PDB file of N, CA, C and O in Angstrom:
ATOM      1  N   MET A   1      -6.658 -26.485  -2.524  1.00  0.00           N
ATOM      2  CA  MET A   1      -6.062 -25.163  -1.464  1.00  0.00           C
ATOM      3  C   MET A   1      -7.251 -24.333  -0.778  1.00  0.00           C
ATOM      4  O   MET A   1      -8.046 -24.154  -1.140  1.00  0.00           O
ATOM      5  N   ASN A   2      -6.776 -24.649   0.558  1.00  0.00           N
ATOM      6  CA  ASN A   2      -7.701 -23.917   1.360  1.00  0.00           C
ATOM      7  C   ASN A   2      -7.181 -22.398   1.436  1.00  0.00           C
ATOM      8  O   ASN A   2      -5.771 -22.074   1.936  1.00  0.00           O
ATOM      9  N   ARG A   3      -8.407 -21.499   1.588  1.00  0.00           N
ATOM     10  CA  ARG A   3      -8.531 -19.945   1.700  1.00  0.00           C
ATOM     11  C   ARG A   3      -8.647 -19.464   3.395  1.00  0.00           C
ATOM     12  O   ARG A   3     -10.065 -19.897   3.539  1.00  0.00           O
ATOM     13  N   ARG A   4      -8.148 -19.212   4.198  1.00  0.00           N
ATOM     14  CA  ARG A   4      -8.256 -18.785   5.091  1.00  0.00           C
ATOM     15  C   ARG A   4      -8.938 -17.260   5.336  1.00  0.00           C
ATOM     16  O   ARG A   4      -9.415 -16.557   6.230  1.00  0.00           O
ATOM     17  N   GLY A   5      -8.931 -16.895   4.490  1.00  0.00           N
ATOM     18  CA  GLY A   5      -9.296 -15.631   4.208  1.00  0.00           C
ATOM     19  C   GLY A   5      -8.829 -14.286   3.345  1.00  0.00           C
ATOM     20  O   GLY A   5      -8.388 -14.877   2.652  1.00  0.00           O
ATOM     21  N   MET A   6      -9.617 -13.268   2.932  1.00  0.00           N
ATOM     22  CA  MET A   6      -9.366 -12.442   2.204  1.00  0.00           C
ATOM     23  C   MET A   6      -7.668 -11.844   2.072  1.00  0.00           C
ATOM     24  O   MET A   6      -7.091 -11.687   0.724  1.00  0.00           O
ATOM     25  N   PHE A   7      -7.534 -12.261   3.092  1.00  0.00           N
ATOM     26  CA  PHE A   7      -5.622 -10.907   3.319  1.00  0.00           C
ATOM     27  C   PHE A   7      -4.972 -12.003   3.599  1.00  0.00           C
ATOM     28  O   PHE A   7      -3.923 -11.906   4.796  1.00  0.00           O
ATOM     29  N   SER A   8      -4.949 -13.208   3.479  1.00  0.00           N
ATOM     30  CA  SER A   8      -3.956 -14.239   3.663  1.00  0.00           C
ATOM     31  C   SER A   8      -3.213 -14.487   2.959  1.00  0.00           C
ATOM     32  O   SER A   8      -2.096 -15.198   3.792  1.00  0.00           O
ATOM     33  N   SER A   9      -3.011 -14.350   2.012  1.00  0.00           N
ATOM     34  CA  SER A   9      -1.727 -13.941   1.088  1.00  0.00           C
ATOM     35  C   SER A   9      -0.947 -13.169   0.944  1.00  0.00           C
ATOM     36  O   SER A   9      -1.300 -11.486   1.015  1.00  0.00           O
ATOM     37  N   ASN A  10       0.508 -12.982   1.146  1.00  0.00           N
ATOM     38  CA  ASN A  10       1.476 -11.787   0.502  1.00  0.00           C
ATOM     39  C   ASN A  10       1.111 -10.436  -0.242  1.00  0.00           C
ATOM     40  O   ASN A  10       0.830  -9.574  -0.089  1.00  0.00           O
ATOM     41  N   ARG A  11       0.187 -10.562  -1.639  1.00  0.00           N
ATOM     42  CA  ARG A  11      -0.039  -9.999  -2.222  1.00  0.00           C
ATOM     43  C   ARG A  11      -0.902  -9.508  -1.832  1.00  0.00           C
ATOM     44  O   ARG A  11      -1.323  -7.994  -2.290  1.00  0.00           O
ATOM     45  N   SER A  12      -1.988  -9.968  -1.056  1.00  0.00           N
ATOM     46  CA  SER A  12      -3.461  -9.377  -0.761  1.00  0.00           C
ATOM     47  C   SER A  12      -2.861  -8.144   0.290  1.00  0.00           C
ATOM     48  O   SER A  12      -3.055  -7.110   0.352  1.00  0.00           O
ATOM     49  N   LEU A  13      -2.256  -8.552   1.018  1.00  0.00           N
ATOM     50  CA  LEU A  13      -1.173  -7.625   1.901  1.00  0.00           C
ATOM     51  C   LEU A  13      -0.624  -6.689   1.705  1.00  0.00           C
ATOM     52  O   LEU A  13      -0.829  -5.482   1.668  1.00  0.00           O
ATOM     53  N   LEU A  14       0.073  -7.076   0.800  1.00  0.00           N
ATOM     54  CA  LEU A  14       0.846  -5.708  -0.220  1.00  0.00           C
ATOM     55  C   LEU A  14      -0.094  -4.786  -0.552  1.00  0.00           C
ATOM     56  O   LEU A  14      -0.086  -3.412  -0.935  1.00  0.00           O
ATOM     57  N   VAL A  15      -1.085  -5.405  -1.368  1.00  0.00           N
ATOM     58  CA  VAL A  15      -2.131  -4.757  -2.081  1.00  0.00           C
ATOM     59  C   VAL A  15      -2.870  -3.278  -1.061  1.00  0.00           C
ATOM     60  O   VAL A  15      -2.749  -2.698  -1.617  1.00  0.00           O
ATOM     61  N   LEU A  16      -2.890  -4.042  -0.373  1.00  0.00           N
ATOM     62  CA  LEU A  16      -3.738  -3.174   0.827  1.00  0.00           C
ATOM     63  C   LEU A  16      -3.017  -2.078   1.516  1.00  0.00           C
ATOM     64  O   LEU A  16      -3.233  -1.398   1.679  1.00  0.00           O
ATOM     65  N   VAL A  17      -1.844  -2.563   1.443  1.00  0.00           N
ATOM     66  CA  VAL A  17      -0.737  -1.524   1.937  1.00  0.00           C
ATOM     67  C   VAL A  17      -0.254  -0.374   0.873  1.00  0.00           C
ATOM     68  O   VAL A  17      -0.888   0.886   1.188  1.00  0.00           O
ATOM     69  N   ALA A  18      -0.393  -0.355  -0.401  1.00  0.00           N
ATOM     70  CA  ALA A  18       0.252   0.103  -1.415  1.00  0.00           C
ATOM     71  C   ALA A  18      -1.909   1.028  -1.576  1.00  0.00           C
ATOM     72  O   ALA A  18      -1.502   2.152  -1.264  1.00  0.00           O
ATOM     73  N   CYS A  19      -2.542   0.579  -0.935  1.00  0.00           N
ATOM     74  CA  CYS A  19      -4.178   1.246  -1.366  1.00  0.00           C
ATOM     75  C   CYS A  19      -4.001   2.557  -0.249  1.00  0.00           C
ATOM     76  O   CYS A  19      -3.959   3.388   0.120  1.00  0.00           O
ATOM     77  N   ILE A  20      -3.067   1.613   1.288  1.00  0.00           N
ATOM     78  CA  ILE A  20      -3.434   2.801   1.791  1.00  0.00           C
ATOM     79  C   ILE A  20      -2.526   3.919   1.669  1.00  0.00           C
ATOM     80  O   ILE A  20      -2.617   5.479   2.346  1.00  0.00           O
ATOM     81  N   CYS A  21      -1.378   3.625   1.446  1.00  0.00           N
ATOM     82  CA  CYS A  21      -0.410   4.824   0.797  1.00  0.00           C
ATOM     83  C   CYS A  21      -0.792   5.521  -0.323  1.00  0.00           C
ATOM     84  O   CYS A  21      -0.381   7.082   0.288  1.00  0.00           O
ATOM     85  N   PHE A  22      -1.194   5.215  -1.180  1.00  0.00           N
ATOM     86  CA  PHE A  22      -2.204   6.031  -1.604  1.00  0.00           C
ATOM     87  C   PHE A  22      -3.284   7.304  -1.035  1.00  0.00           C
ATOM     88  O   PHE A  22      -3.166   8.219  -1.943  1.00  0.00           O
ATOM     89  N   VAL A  23      -4.101   6.241  -0.219  1.00  0.00           N
ATOM     90  CA  VAL A  23      -5.076   7.027   0.581  1.00  0.00           C
ATOM     91  C   VAL A  23      -4.417   8.662   0.949  1.00  0.00           C
ATOM     92  O   VAL A  23      -4.772   9.363   1.407  1.00  0.00           O
ATOM     93  N   ILE A  24      -3.278   7.942   1.840  1.00  0.00           N
ATOM     94  CA  ILE A  24      -2.941   9.066   2.663  1.00  0.00           C
ATOM     95  C   ILE A  24      -2.246   9.789   1.857  1.00  0.00           C
ATOM     96  O   ILE A  24      -2.210  11.182   2.092  1.00  0.00           O
ATOM     97  N   ALA A  25      -1.779   9.609   0.640  1.00  0.00           N
ATOM     98  CA  ALA A  25      -0.960  10.711  -0.100  1.00  0.00           C
ATOM     99  C   ALA A  25      -2.090  11.854  -0.750  1.00  0.00           C
ATOM    100  O   ALA A  25      -1.920  12.886  -0.908  1.00  0.00           O
ATOM    101  N   VAL A  26      -3.323  11.265  -0.657  1.00  0.00           N
ATOM    102  CA  VAL A  26      -4.310  11.983  -1.737  1.00  0.00           C
ATOM    103  C   VAL A  26      -5.050  12.489  -0.522  1.00  0.00           C
ATOM    104  O   VAL A  26      -4.843  13.678  -0.826  1.00  0.00           O
ATOM    105  N   LEU A  27      -5.000  12.230   0.952  1.00  0.00           N
ATOM    106  CA  LEU A  27      -5.377  13.115   2.156  1.00  0.00           C
ATOM    107  C   LEU A  27      -4.163  14.686   2.127  1.00  0.00           C
ATOM    108  O   LEU A  27      -4.678  15.432   2.484  1.00  0.00           O
ATOM    109  N   GLU A  28      -3.163  13.861   2.292  1.00  0.00           N
ATOM    110  CA  GLU A  28      -2.097  14.963   2.337  1.00  0.00           C
ATOM    111  C   GLU A  28      -1.886  15.980   1.445  1.00  0.00           C
ATOM    112  O   GLU A  28      -1.733  16.990   1.654  1.00  0.00           O
ATOM    113  N   THR A  29      -2.171  15.751  -0.060  1.00  0.00           N
ATOM    114  CA  THR A  29      -2.571  16.447  -1.083  1.00  0.00           C
ATOM    115  C   THR A  29      -3.388  17.041  -0.950  1.00  0.00           C
ATOM    116  O   THR A  29      -3.928  18.933  -1.439  1.00  0.00           O
ATOM    117  N   ALA A  30      -5.017  16.896  -0.759  1.00  0.00           N
ATOM    118  CA  ALA A  30      -6.351  17.584  -0.308  1.00  0.00           C
ATOM    119  C   ALA A  30      -5.365  18.397   0.999  1.00  0.00           C
ATOM    120  O   ALA A  30      -6.511  19.688   0.997  1.00  0.00           O
ATOM    121  N   GLY A  31      -4.470  18.527   1.836  1.00  0.00           N
ATOM    122  CA  GLY A  31      -4.312  19.525   2.619  1.00  0.00           C
ATOM    123  C   GLY A  31      -4.616  19.399   4.063  1.00  0.00           C
ATOM    124  O   GLY A  31      -5.040  20.253   5.171  1.00  0.00           O
ATOM    125  N   LEU A  32      -4.747  18.003   4.163  1.00  0.00           N
ATOM    126  CA  LEU A  32      -5.404  17.768   5.891  1.00  0.00           C
ATOM    127  C   LEU A  32      -4.651  17.281   6.862  1.00  0.00           C
ATOM    128  O   LEU A  32      -4.840  17.877   7.595  1.00  0.00           O
ATOM    129  N   PHE A  33      -3.437  16.845   6.618  1.00  0.00           N
ATOM    130  CA  PHE A  33      -2.457  16.982   7.128  1.00  0.00           C
ATOM    131  C   PHE A  33      -0.987  17.190   6.310  1.00  0.00           C
ATOM    132  O   PHE A  33      -0.657  16.915   5.010  1.00  0.00           O
ATOM    133  N   SER A  34       0.097  17.171   7.119  1.00  0.00           N
ATOM    134  CA  SER A  34       1.588  17.211   6.080  1.00  0.00           C
ATOM    135  C   SER A  34       2.742  16.234   6.720  1.00  0.00           C
ATOM    136  O   SER A  34       2.578  16.616   8.088  1.00  0.00           O
ATOM    137  N   THR A  35       2.895  15.945   6.337  1.00  0.00           N
ATOM    138  CA  THR A  35       4.376  15.246   6.383  1.00  0.00           C
ATOM    139  C   THR A  35       5.577  15.389   5.104  1.00  0.00           C
ATOM    140  O   THR A  35       5.138  14.974   4.267  1.00  0.00           O
ATOM    141  N   ASP A  36       6.749  15.793   6.008  1.00  0.00           N
ATOM    142  CA  ASP A  36       7.384  15.919   4.889  1.00  0.00           C
ATOM    143  C   ASP A  36       8.871  14.636   4.459  1.00  0.00           C
ATOM    144  O   ASP A  36       9.348  15.006   3.664  1.00  0.00           O
ATOM    145  N   LYS A  37       9.075  14.229   5.670  1.00  0.00           N
ATOM    146  CA  LYS A  37      10.183  12.935   5.376  1.00  0.00           C
ATOM    147  C   LYS A  37       9.400  11.892   4.696  1.00  0.00           C
ATOM    148  O   LYS A  37       9.813  11.465   4.145  1.00  0.00           O
ATOM    149  N   ILE A  38       8.354  11.354   4.434  1.00  0.00           N
ATOM    150  CA  ILE A  38       7.858  10.250   3.443  1.00  0.00           C
ATOM    151  C   ILE A  38       6.915  10.416   2.266  1.00  0.00           C
ATOM    152  O   ILE A  38       6.173  11.559   2.505  1.00  0.00           O
ATOM    153  N   GLY A  39       7.485  10.269   1.204  1.00  0.00           N
ATOM    154  CA  GLY A  39       7.096  10.127  -0.291  1.00  0.00           C
ATOM    155  C   GLY A  39       5.594   9.231  -0.134  1.00  0.00           C
ATOM    156  O   GLY A  39       6.354   7.913  -0.173  1.00  0.00           O
ATOM    157  N   TRP A  40       4.673   9.426   0.461  1.00  0.00           N
ATOM    158  CA  TRP A  40       3.260   8.634   0.383  1.00  0.00           C
ATOM    159  C   TRP A  40       3.488   7.833  -1.520  1.00  0.00           C
ATOM    160  O   TRP A  40       2.559   6.721  -1.131  1.00  0.00           O
ATOM    161  N   THR A  41       3.489   8.642  -2.023  1.00  0.00           N
ATOM    162  CA  THR A  41       2.892   8.323  -3.580  1.00  0.00           C
ATOM    163  C   THR A  41       4.041   7.217  -4.028  1.00  0.00           C
ATOM    164  O   THR A  41       3.777   6.366  -4.606  1.00  0.00           O
ATOM    165  N   ASP A  42       5.315   7.462  -3.642  1.00  0.00           N
ATOM    166  CA  ASP A  42       6.303   6.812  -3.954  1.00  0.00           C
ATOM    167  C   ASP A  42       6.197   5.185  -3.321  1.00  0.00           C
ATOM    168  O   ASP A  42       6.616   4.249  -3.725  1.00  0.00           O
ATOM    169  N   LEU A  43       5.916   5.281  -1.958  1.00  0.00           N
ATOM    170  CA  LEU A  43       6.095   4.377  -0.930  1.00  0.00           C
ATOM    171  C   LEU A  43       4.759   3.247  -1.685  1.00  0.00           C
ATOM    172  O   LEU A  43       4.598   1.966  -1.710  1.00  0.00           O
ATOM    173  N   GLY A  44       3.614   4.055  -2.405  1.00  0.00           N
ATOM    174  CA  GLY A  44       2.771   3.093  -2.413  1.00  0.00           C
ATOM    175  C   GLY A  44       2.816   2.653  -3.922  1.00  0.00           C
ATOM    176  O   GLY A  44       2.627   1.542  -4.370  1.00  0.00           O
ATOM    177  N   LEU A  45       3.810   3.180  -4.767  1.00  0.00           N
ATOM    178  CA  LEU A  45       4.219   2.512  -5.841  1.00  0.00           C
ATOM    179  C   LEU A  45       5.152   1.903  -5.455  1.00  0.00           C
ATOM    180  O   LEU A  45       4.782   0.601  -6.312  1.00  0.00           O
ATOM    181  N   PHE A  46       5.707   1.459  -5.003  1.00  0.00           N
ATOM    182  CA  PHE A  46       6.785   0.733  -4.489  1.00  0.00           C
ATOM    183  C   PHE A  46       5.887  -0.379  -3.791  1.00  0.00           C
ATOM    184  O   PHE A  46       6.592  -2.092  -4.223  1.00  0.00           O
ATOM    185  N   PHE A  47       5.174  -0.449  -2.965  1.00  0.00           N
ATOM    186  CA  PHE A  47       4.060  -1.704  -2.454  1.00  0.00           C
ATOM    187  C   PHE A  47       3.324  -2.132  -3.636  1.00  0.00           C
ATOM    188  O   PHE A  47       3.432  -3.445  -3.785  1.00  0.00           O
ATOM    189  N   GLY A  48       2.521  -1.382  -4.513  1.00  0.00           N
ATOM    190  CA  GLY A  48       2.179  -2.170  -5.398  1.00  0.00           C
ATOM    191  C   GLY A  48       2.870  -2.570  -6.755  1.00  0.00           C
ATOM    192  O   GLY A  48       2.395  -3.950  -7.277  1.00  0.00           O
ATOM    193  N   PHE A  49       4.162  -2.344  -7.121  1.00  0.00           N
ATOM    194  CA  PHE A  49       5.015  -3.178  -7.915  1.00  0.00           C
ATOM    195  C   PHE A  49       5.366  -4.333  -7.181  1.00  0.00           C
ATOM    196  O   PHE A  49       5.879  -5.350  -7.504  1.00  0.00           O
ATOM    197  N   LEU A  50       6.010  -4.101  -5.795  1.00  0.00           N
ATOM    198  CA  LEU A  50       6.152  -5.323  -5.057  1.00  0.00           C
ATOM    199  C   LEU A  50       5.304  -6.737  -5.140  1.00  0.00           C
ATOM    200  O   LEU A  50       5.343  -7.570  -5.427  1.00  0.00           O
ATOM    201  N   SER A  51       4.176  -6.286  -4.774  1.00  0.00           N
ATOM    202  CA  SER A  51       2.968  -7.052  -4.773  1.00  0.00           C
ATOM    203  C   SER A  51       2.851  -7.669  -6.104  1.00  0.00           C
ATOM    204  O   SER A  51       2.371  -8.977  -6.335  1.00  0.00           O
ATOM    205  N   PHE A  52       3.234  -7.136  -7.678  1.00  0.00           N
ATOM    206  CA  PHE A  52       3.391  -8.092  -8.621  1.00  0.00           C
ATOM    207  C   PHE A  52       4.430  -9.072  -8.768  1.00  0.00           C
ATOM    208  O   PHE A  52       4.151 -10.152  -9.676  1.00  0.00           O
ATOM    209  N   ILE A  53       5.776  -8.909  -7.991  1.00  0.00           N
ATOM    210  CA  ILE A  53       6.418  -9.748  -7.881  1.00  0.00           C
ATOM    211  C   ILE A  53       6.557 -10.431  -7.628  1.00  0.00           C
ATOM    212  O   ILE A  53       6.732 -11.498  -7.744  1.00  0.00           O
ATOM    213  N   VAL A  54       5.908 -10.395  -5.935  1.00  0.00           N
ATOM    214  CA  VAL A  54       5.730 -11.399  -5.280  1.00  0.00           C
ATOM    215  C   VAL A  54       4.232 -12.690  -5.580  1.00  0.00           C
ATOM    216  O   VAL A  54       4.004 -13.038  -5.852  1.00  0.00           O
TER     217      VAL A  54
END
């Protein structure tokens, strides 16, 4: 099996997106900025769960 890089599989990309969503949620909770329309924690949980299904 050839591996072209760390983010070559769909699972790795989904985990990366989930981590980015959680970082944004933490920064939003810390008060650095605010977005009222997106639930970043829920979005991170969604992508994290999706990465285990794929």
